[in-house]
XYZ file of C-alpha atoms in Angstrom:
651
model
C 102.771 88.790 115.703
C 106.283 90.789 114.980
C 107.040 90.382 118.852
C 106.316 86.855 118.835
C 108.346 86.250 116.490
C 111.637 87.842 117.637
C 110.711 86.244 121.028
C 110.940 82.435 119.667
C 113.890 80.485 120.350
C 115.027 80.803 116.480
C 116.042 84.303 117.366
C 118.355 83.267 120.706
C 121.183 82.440 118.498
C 121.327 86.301 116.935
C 120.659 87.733 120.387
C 123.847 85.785 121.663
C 126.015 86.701 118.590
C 124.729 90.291 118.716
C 125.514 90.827 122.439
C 128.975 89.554 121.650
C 129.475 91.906 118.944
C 128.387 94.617 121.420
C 131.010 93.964 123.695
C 133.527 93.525 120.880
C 132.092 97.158 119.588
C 133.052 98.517 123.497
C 136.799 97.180 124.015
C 138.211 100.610 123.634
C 135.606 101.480 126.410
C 136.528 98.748 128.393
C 140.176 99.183 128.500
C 139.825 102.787 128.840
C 137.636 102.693 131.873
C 140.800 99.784 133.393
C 143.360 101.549 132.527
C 142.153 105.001 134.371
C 140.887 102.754 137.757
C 144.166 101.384 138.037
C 145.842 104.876 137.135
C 143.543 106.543 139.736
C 143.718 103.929 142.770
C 147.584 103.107 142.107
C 148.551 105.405 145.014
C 146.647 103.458 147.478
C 147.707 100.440 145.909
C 151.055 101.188 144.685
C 152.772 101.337 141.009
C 153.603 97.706 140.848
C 150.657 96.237 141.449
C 148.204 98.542 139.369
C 150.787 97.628 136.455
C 150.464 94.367 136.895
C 146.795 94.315 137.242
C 146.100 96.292 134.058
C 148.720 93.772 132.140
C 146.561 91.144 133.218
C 143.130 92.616 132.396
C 144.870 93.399 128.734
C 145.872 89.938 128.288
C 142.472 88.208 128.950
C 140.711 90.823 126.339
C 143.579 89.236 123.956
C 141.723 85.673 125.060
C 138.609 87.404 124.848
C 139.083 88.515 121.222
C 140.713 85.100 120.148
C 137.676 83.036 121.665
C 134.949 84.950 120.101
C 136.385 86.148 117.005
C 134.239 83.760 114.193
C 131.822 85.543 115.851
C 133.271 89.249 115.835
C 134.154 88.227 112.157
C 130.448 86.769 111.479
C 131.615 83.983 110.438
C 128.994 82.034 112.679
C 126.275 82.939 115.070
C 126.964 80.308 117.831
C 130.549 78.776 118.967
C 130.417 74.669 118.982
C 131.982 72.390 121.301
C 135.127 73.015 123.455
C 135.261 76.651 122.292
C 131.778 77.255 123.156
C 132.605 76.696 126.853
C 135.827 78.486 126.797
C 133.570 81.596 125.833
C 131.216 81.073 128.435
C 134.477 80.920 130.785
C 136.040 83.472 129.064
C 133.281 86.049 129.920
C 133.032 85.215 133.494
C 136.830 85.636 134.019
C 136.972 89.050 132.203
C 133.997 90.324 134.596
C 135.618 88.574 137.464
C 139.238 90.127 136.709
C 137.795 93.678 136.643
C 135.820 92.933 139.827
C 139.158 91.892 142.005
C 140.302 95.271 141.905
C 137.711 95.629 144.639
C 139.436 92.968 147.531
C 142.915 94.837 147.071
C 140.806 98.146 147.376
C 139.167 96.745 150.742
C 142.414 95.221 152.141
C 145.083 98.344 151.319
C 142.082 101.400 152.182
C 139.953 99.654 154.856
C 136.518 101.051 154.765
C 137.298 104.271 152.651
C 138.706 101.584 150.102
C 135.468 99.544 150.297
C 133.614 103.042 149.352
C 135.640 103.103 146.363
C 135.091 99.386 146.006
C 131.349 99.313 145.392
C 131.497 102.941 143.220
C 133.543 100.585 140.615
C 131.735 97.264 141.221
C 128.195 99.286 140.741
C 129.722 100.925 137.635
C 131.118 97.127 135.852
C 127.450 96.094 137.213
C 125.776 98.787 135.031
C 128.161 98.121 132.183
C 127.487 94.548 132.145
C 123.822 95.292 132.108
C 124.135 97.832 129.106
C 126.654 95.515 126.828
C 124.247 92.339 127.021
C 121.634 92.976 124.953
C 118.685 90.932 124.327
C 121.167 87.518 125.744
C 120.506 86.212 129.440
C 123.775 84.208 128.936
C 125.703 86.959 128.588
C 124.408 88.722 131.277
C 124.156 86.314 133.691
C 127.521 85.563 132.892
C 129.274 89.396 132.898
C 127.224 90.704 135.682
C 127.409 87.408 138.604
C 130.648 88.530 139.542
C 129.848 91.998 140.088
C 127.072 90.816 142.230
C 128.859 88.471 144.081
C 131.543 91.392 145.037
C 129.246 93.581 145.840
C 127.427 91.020 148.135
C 130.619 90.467 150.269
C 130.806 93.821 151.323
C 128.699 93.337 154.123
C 131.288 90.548 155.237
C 134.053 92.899 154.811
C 132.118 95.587 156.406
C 131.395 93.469 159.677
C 135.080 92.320 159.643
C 136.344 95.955 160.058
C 134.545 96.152 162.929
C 130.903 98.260 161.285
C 127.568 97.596 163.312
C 125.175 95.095 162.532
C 123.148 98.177 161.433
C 124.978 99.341 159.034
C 126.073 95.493 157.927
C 122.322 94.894 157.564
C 121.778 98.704 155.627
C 124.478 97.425 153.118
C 123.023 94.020 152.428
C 119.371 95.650 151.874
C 121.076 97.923 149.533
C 123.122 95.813 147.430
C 120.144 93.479 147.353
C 117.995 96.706 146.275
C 120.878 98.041 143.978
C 121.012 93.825 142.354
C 117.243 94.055 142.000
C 117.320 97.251 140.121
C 119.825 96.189 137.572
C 117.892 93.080 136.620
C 114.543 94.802 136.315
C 116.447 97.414 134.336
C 117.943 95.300 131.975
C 114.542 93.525 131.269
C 112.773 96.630 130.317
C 115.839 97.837 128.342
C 115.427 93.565 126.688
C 111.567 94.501 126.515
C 112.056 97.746 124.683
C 114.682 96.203 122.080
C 112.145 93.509 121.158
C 109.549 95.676 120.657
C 111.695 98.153 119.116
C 113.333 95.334 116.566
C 110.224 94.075 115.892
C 108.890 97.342 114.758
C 111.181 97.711 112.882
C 110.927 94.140 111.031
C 107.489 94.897 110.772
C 108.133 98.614 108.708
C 110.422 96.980 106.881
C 107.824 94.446 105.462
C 105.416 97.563 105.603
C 107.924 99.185 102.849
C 108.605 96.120 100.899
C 104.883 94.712 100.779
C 104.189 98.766 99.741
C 106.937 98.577 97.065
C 106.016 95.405 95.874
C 101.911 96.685 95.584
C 103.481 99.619 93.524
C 105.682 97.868 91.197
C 102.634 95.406 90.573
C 100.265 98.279 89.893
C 102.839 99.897 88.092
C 103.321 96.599 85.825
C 99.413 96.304 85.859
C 99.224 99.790 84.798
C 101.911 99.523 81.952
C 100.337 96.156 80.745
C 96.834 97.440 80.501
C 97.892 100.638 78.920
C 99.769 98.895 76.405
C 96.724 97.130 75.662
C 94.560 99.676 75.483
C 96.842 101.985 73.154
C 95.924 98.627 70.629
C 92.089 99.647 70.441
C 92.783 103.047 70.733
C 94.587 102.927 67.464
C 91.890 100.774 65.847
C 89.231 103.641 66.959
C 91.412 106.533 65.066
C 92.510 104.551 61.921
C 89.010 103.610 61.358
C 87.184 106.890 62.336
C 90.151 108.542 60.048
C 89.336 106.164 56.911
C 85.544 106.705 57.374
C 86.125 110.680 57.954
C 87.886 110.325 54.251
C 85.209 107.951 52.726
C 82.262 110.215 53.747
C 79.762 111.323 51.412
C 78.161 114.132 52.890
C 78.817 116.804 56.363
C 76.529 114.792 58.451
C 78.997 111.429 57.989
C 81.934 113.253 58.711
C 80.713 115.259 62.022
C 80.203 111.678 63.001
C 83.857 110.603 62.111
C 85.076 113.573 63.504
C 83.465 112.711 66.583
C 84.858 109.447 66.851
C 88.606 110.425 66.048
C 87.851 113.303 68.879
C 87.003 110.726 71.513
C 89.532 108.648 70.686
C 92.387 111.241 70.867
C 90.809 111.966 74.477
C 90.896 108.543 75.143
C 94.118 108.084 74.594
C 95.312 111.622 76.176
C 93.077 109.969 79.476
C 95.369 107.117 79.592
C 98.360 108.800 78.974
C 97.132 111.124 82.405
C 96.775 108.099 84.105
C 100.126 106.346 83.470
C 101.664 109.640 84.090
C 100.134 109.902 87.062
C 100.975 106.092 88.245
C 104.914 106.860 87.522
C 105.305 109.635 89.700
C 103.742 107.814 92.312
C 106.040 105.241 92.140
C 108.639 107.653 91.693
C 109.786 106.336 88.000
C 109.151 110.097 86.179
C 112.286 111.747 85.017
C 113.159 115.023 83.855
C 116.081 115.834 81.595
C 118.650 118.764 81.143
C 119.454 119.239 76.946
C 119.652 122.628 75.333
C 116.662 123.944 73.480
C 115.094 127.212 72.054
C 112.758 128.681 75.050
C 111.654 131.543 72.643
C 110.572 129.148 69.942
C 108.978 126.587 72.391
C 106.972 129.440 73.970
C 106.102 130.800 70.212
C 105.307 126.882 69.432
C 102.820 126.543 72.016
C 100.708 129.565 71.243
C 100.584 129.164 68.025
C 99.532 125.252 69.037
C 96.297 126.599 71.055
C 95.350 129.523 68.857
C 93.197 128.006 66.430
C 91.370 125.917 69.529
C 91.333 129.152 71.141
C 89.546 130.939 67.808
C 87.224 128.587 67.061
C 85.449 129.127 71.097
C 85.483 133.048 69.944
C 88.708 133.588 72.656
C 91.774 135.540 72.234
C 95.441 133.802 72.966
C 97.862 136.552 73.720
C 101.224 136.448 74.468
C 102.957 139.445 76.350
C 106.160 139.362 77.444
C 108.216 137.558 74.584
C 111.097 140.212 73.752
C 112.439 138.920 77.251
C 112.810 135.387 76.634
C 116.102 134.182 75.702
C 116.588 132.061 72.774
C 118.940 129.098 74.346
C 118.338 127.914 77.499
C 118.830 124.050 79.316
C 116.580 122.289 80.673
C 113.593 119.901 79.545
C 111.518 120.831 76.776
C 109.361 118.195 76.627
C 107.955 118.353 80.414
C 107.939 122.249 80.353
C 105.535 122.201 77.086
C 103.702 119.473 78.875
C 102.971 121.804 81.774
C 102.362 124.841 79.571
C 99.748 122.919 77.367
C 97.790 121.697 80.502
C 97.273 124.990 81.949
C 96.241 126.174 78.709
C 93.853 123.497 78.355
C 92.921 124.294 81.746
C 92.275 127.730 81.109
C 90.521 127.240 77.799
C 87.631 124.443 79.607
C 86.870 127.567 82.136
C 86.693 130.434 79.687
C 83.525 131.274 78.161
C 84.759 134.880 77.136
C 87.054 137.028 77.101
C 91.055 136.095 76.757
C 93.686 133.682 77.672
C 97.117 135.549 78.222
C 100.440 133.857 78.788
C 102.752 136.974 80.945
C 106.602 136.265 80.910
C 108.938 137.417 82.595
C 112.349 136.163 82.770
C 116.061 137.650 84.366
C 119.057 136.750 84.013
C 120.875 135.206 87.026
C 124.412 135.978 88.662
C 125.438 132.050 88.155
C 124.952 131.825 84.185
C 121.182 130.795 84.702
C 117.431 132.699 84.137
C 114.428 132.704 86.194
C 111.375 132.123 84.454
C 107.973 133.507 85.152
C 104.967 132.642 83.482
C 101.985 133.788 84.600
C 98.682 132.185 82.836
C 95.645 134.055 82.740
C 92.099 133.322 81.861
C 89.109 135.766 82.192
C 86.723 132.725 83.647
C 85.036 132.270 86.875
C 88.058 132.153 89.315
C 87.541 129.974 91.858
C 86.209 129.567 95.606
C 88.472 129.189 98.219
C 87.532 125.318 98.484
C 88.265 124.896 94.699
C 91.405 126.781 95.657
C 92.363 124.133 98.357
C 91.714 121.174 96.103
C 93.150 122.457 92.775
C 95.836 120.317 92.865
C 94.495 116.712 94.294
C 94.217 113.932 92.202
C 90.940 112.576 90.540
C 89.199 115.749 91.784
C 87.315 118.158 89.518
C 86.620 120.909 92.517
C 82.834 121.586 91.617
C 80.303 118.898 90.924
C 79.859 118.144 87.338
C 82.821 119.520 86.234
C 83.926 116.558 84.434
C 80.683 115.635 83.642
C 80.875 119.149 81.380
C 84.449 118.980 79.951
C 85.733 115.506 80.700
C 89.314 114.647 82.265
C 90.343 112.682 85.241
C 91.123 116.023 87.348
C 95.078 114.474 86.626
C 96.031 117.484 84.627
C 97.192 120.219 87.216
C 98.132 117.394 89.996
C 100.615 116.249 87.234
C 102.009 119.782 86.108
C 102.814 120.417 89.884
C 104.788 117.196 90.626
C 106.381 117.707 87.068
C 107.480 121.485 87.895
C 108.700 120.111 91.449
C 110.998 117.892 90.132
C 112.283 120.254 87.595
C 113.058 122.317 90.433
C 110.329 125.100 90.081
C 107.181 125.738 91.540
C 103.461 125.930 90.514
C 100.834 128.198 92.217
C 97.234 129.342 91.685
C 95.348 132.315 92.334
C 92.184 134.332 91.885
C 92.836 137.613 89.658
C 91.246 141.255 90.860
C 89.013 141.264 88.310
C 88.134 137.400 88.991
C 89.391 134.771 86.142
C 92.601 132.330 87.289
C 96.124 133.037 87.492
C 98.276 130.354 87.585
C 101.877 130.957 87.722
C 105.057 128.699 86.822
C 108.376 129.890 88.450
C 111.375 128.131 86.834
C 114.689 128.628 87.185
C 116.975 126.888 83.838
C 120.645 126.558 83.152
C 122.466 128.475 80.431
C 122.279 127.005 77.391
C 125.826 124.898 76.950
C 126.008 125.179 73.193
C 125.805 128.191 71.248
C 122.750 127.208 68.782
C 119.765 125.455 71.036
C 117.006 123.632 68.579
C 113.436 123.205 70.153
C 111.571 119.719 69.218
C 108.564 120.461 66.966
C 105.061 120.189 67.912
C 104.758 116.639 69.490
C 101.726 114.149 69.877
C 101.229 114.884 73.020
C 100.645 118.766 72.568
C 98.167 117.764 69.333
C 96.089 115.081 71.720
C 95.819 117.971 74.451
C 94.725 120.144 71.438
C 91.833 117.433 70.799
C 90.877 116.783 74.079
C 89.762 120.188 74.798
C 88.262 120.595 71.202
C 86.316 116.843 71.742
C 84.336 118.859 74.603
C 82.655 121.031 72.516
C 80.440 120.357 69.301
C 82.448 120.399 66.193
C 81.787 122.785 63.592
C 84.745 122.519 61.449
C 84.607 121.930 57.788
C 86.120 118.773 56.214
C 89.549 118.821 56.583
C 91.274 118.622 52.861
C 93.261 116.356 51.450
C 96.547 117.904 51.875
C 96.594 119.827 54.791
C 99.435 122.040 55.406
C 101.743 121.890 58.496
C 99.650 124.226 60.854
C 96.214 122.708 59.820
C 97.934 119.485 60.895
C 98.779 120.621 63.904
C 95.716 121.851 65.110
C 93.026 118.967 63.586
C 91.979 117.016 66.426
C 91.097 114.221 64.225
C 93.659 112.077 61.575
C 94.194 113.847 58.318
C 95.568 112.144 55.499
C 98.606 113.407 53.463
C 98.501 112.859 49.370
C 99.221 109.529 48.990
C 102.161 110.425 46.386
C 103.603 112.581 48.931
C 104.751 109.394 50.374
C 105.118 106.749 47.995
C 107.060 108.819 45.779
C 110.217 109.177 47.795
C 110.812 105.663 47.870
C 110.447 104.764 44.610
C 112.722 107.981 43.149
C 115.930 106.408 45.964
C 115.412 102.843 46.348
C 114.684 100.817 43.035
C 116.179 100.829 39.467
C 114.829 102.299 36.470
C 113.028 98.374 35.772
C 111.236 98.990 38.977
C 109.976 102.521 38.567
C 106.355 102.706 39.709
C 106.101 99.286 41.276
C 104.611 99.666 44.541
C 105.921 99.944 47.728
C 106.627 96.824 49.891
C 106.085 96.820 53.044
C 105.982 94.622 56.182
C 104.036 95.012 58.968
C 105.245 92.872 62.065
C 102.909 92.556 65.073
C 101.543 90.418 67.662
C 98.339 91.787 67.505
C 96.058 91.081 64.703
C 94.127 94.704 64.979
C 97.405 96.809 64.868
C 98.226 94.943 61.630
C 94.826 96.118 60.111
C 95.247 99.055 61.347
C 98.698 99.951 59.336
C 96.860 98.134 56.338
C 94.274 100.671 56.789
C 96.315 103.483 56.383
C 98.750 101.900 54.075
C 96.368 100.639 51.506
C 94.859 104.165 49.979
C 99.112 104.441 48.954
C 99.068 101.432 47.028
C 101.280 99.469 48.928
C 102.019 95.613 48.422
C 101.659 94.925 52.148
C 103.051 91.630 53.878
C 102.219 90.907 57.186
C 103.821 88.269 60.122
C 102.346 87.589 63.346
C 105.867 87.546 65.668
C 109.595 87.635 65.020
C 110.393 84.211 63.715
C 107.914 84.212 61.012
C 108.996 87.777 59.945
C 112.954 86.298 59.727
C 111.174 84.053 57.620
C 109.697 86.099 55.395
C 112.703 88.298 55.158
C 114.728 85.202 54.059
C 112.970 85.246 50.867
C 111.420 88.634 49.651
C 112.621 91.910 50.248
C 110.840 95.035 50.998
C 111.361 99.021 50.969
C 110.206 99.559 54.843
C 109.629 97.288 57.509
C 107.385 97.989 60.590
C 108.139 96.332 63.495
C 106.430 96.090 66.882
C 108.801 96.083 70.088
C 106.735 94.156 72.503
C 106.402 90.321 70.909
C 106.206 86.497 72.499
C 108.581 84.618 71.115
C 111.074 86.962 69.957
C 110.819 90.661 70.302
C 111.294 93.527 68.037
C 114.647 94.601 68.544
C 115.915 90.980 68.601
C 114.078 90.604 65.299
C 115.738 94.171 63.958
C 119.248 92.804 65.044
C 119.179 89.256 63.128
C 117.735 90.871 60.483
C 120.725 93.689 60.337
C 123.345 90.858 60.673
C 121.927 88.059 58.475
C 123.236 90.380 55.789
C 120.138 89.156 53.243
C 118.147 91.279 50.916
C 116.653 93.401 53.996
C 119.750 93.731 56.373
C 119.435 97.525 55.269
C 116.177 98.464 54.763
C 113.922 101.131 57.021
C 113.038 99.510 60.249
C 110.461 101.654 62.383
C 109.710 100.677 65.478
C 105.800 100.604 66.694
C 105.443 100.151 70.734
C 104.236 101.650 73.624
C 107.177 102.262 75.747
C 108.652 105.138 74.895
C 110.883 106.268 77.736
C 114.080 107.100 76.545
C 116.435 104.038 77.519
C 113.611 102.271 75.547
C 114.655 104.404 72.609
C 117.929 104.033 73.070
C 117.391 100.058 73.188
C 115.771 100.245 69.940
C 118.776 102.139 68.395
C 120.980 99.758 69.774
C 119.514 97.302 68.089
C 119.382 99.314 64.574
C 116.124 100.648 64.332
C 115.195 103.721 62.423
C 112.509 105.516 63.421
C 110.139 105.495 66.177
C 106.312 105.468 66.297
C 104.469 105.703 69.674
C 101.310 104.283 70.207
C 98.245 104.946 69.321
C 98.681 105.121 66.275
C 97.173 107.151 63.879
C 97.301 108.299 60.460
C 99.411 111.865 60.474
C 101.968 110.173 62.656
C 102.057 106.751 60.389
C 102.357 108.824 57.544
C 104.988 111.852 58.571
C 107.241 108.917 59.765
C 107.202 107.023 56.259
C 108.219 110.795 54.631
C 110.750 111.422 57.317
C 112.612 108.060 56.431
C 112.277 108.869 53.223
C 113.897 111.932 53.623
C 116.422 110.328 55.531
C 117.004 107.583 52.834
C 117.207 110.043 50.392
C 119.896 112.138 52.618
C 122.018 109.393 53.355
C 121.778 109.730 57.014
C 120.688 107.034 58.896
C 122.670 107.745 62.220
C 120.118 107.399 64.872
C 116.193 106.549 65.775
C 114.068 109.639 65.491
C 110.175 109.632 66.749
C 107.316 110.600 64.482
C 105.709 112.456 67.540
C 108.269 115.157 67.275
């Protein structure tokens, strides 16, 4: 279909304008290749009249260049009118000109001149064919005269007295040599139609491909936002029923729920993870932070998980690690928690050791080696050859057994590629994996490197490999402390005055001490409202809610409030439009705690919420720790005076 359609007469107009941009693209060529025949045959013609020839081959390639040039310039595909035919003239006299040389040649050098004659008629021949490129017009028009000069050289042949023989031999071969050109230049015409068609036909290939990814891409960002909306239903409510229960049965139940629900969400994340390196959208970044402490971070992270399936965590190796480094944290504790999670579904017994092993480089950088190693099955060579492929498990019921999307270890590799490393697996002698991360990072460019605390993502990666196996944790109390936090897979609740108290000590006067907080809760979506209320209720709080932007302007207009939650993603008018009139109406709220509640968390969406004078920053899910430890941190902030950029509760 491609080649049909750059054979149809709408294409004759580019092939025309495109064969004289060729020939515009060879003029150097073409008065080059003059310039030396008149040089080389000007002792057999003399001085004078090779000057004079080559002045008058220069001036019609001025003609040449004036006649065509809208169309050297692109202003226009096709000359009109009088001009038009002047080109078509124009053409035939520059092929013409060049060809004359050829009667002097026969008249001053007899037959020995007519040898020379046809050597530079053949050649103009050939270069006529080669310069008219997908355009019979051009070609008929460049390469006639050549033909018709090389067809009187029988004539001139029988006129210096040659036999009919050889007269006869020369026709046959100029006939031959015309015959050859024209098939020639039709297979060389064939060949540049197929060739342009193929590649019109790619070209759609790549835009019909890129298209199909940046719907599925869209697809895939649409339905995950959507999904993070139940997803925070499922945790809010198995959290508040987890709190309400009456007895151990009730609350292995809750438990249960929150623990599916954290792997539901850690599923999806996989998957749009997964979708954005496909379409090439994943990013790494290059800040300082503490390797030591991220490294320290992460075991402490997985040894409770580890503990509670009777394994050991060890890490070997530390004293090495240097304490500022550059890179990005967030990916490299992303890698390291998946092939501890990895490790951890495999192990029955035995250990899980993280080996490092880092030196210092002769340009300011380190190489990083960390080896982790599990005391599992190891693997066959066919699991070995499909470790890393998408969507596959490597054994039958595999994720029938301990869940996941076989994303995990696909993602880590194409995450460690683009940070420049390199991810490999092995068996180890004694059996049990190996899988080793080679990194090489920057010197740290400040003095002082601060490593991000434990964020969502590491606690969800902690619950989906705790959700595979039956819980037998006890309740989890009221007030946890930071590392029971950290290691629940299910929402835990923080005391209630914890939170509200903050507030009430910075924000109101001595009249309004132990009023209860105010808060709005903007959202689109009628479960993500109940689900704040959920977790917002047990604190006392006089909760508002409004459905979109303009009806939480409204509200604003008239009541004020101590925090304001506000989701990004609205119809109508979105959050950050909503933060911004609300920061320069100047009313009773222009100043009060906005955090933002969306989906979209890649960084220039941060940085578009802090443009527009947001807070703080909750990703979705949401669920009650991270509601809560973002109400304390603005708080804190509130209390501190500092208010200088958007933070997110999942750090």
């Amino acid at each position: 279909m491609a080649i049909a359609k750059a054979e149809t007469p709408a294409a004759a107009p580019d092939s025309w304008a495109g064969a004289i941009r060729q020939r515009r693209k060879a003029l150097l060529q073409r008065l080059g290749m003059a310039s030396a025949s008149a040089l080389v045959f000007s002792p057999l013609l003399g001085w004078s009249l090779s000057a004079a020839w080559v002045l008058g081959y220069f001036a019609v390639q001025i003609v040449d260049l004036w006649i065509f040039g809208p169309v050297n310039d692109g202003k226009t595909e096709r000359l009109r009118g009088v001009r038009r035919f002047a080109g078509y003239a124009v053409l035939a006299a520059n092929a013409g000109y060049f060809g004359s040389l050829a009667i002097p040649l026969w008249l001053a050098g007899g037959a020995m001149g007519g040898i020379c004659a046809s050597m530079l008629l053949s050649a103009g021949a050939i270069y006529s064919m080669i310069n008219a490129p997908r355009s019979k017009s051009v070609l008929v028009l460049t390469v006639t005269p050549q033909f018709l000069y090389l067809a009187s050289m029988p004539f001139f042949m029988a006129a210096y007295g040659a036999s009919p023989a050889f007269v006869t031999a020369a026709a046959v071969a100029v006939g031959v040599f015309i015959t050859y050109c024209l098939s020639t230049w039709q297979r060389m015409n064939q060949a540049r139609i197929a060739e342009s068609a193929a590649r019109i036909e790619a070209e759609e290939k790549r835009a019909d491909a890129e298209r199909i990814m940046e719907g599925r891409s869209a697809f895939l960002a649409a339905v995950g936002h959507d999904l993070r909306t139940p997803i925070s239903a499922i945790l809010t409510g198995s959290a508040e029923l987890e709190r309400g229960a009456s007895d151990g049965a009730a609350r292995a139940q809750a438990r249960l729920i929150s623990d599916a629900g954290f792997m539901m969400k850690a599923l999806l994340d996989d998957l749009l993870d997964h979708a954005k390196l496909e379409a090439g959208h994943m990013t790494v970044e290059a800040v300082d932070f503490d390797l030591r402490d991220l490294l320290n971070q992460s075991a402490r992270l997985w040894r409770g998980p580890a503990r509670a399936k009777g394994l050991k965590l060890r890490l070997e190796g530390a004293a090495t690690v240097p304490s500022a480094v550059r890179g990005d944290p967030m990916r490299l504790r992303q890698v390291l928690n998946n092939l501890i999670s990895n490790a951890m579904k495999f192990t029955e017994e035995g250990s899980i050791t993280l080996r490092l092993n880092v030196w210092p480089e002769d340009t300011g950088g380190h190489a990083l080696l960390i080896d982790v190693v599990d005391t599992g099955p190891g693997m066959t060579d066919d699991q070995m050859a499909r470790l890393f492929t998408p969507f596959d498990q490597t054994a039958d019921g595999v994720s029938a057994r301990h869940g996941g999307t076989g994303l995990g270890l696909s993602i880590s590799r194409h995450l460690v590629d683009l940070m420049g490393g390199r991810l490999t697996a092995r068996n180890g002698i004694d059996r049990g994996a190996i899988f080793t991360l080679s990194l090489r990072l920057e010197a740290a460019e400040s003095k002082t490197a601060v490593t991000p605390t434990f964020d969502q993502e590491s606690r969800d990666a902690v619950a989906r490999a705790l959700s595979t196996r039956p819980s037998t944790r006890p309740a989890a109390p009221a007030t946890p402390g930071p590392a029971a936090q950290a290691l629940t897979a299910g929402p835990v609740e923080p005391d209630p005055a914890a939170v509200a108290s903050p507030l009430s000590d910075d924000h109101v006067g001595d009249e309004d001490e132990g009023r209860a907080m105010r808060v709005l809760v903007v959202d689109d979506h009628d479960i993500n409202r109940r689900a704040i209320q959920l977790i917002l209720q047990p604190l006392g709080c006089d909760i508002d809610t409004a459905a979109d932007g303009l009806a939480a302007l409204k509200i604003c207009e008239t009541a004020s409030f101590d925090l304001i939650f506000m989701d990004v993603r609205m119809p109508e008018l979105d959050g950050r439009e909503t933060t911004r009139r609300i920061r320069a109406g100047g009313g009773p709220n222009a100043h009060v705690p906005v955090i933002a509640v969306t989906a979209d968390t890649a960084p220039e969406d941060i940085a578009a919420c802090t443009a527009a004078g947001m807070t703080y920053f909750v990703p979705k899910p949401i669920t009650p720790p991270m509601l809560l430890g973002a109400i304390n941190q603005v708080m804190a902030m509130a209390q501190s005076g500092d208010e200088s950029g958007i933070e997110t509760a999942a750090a």
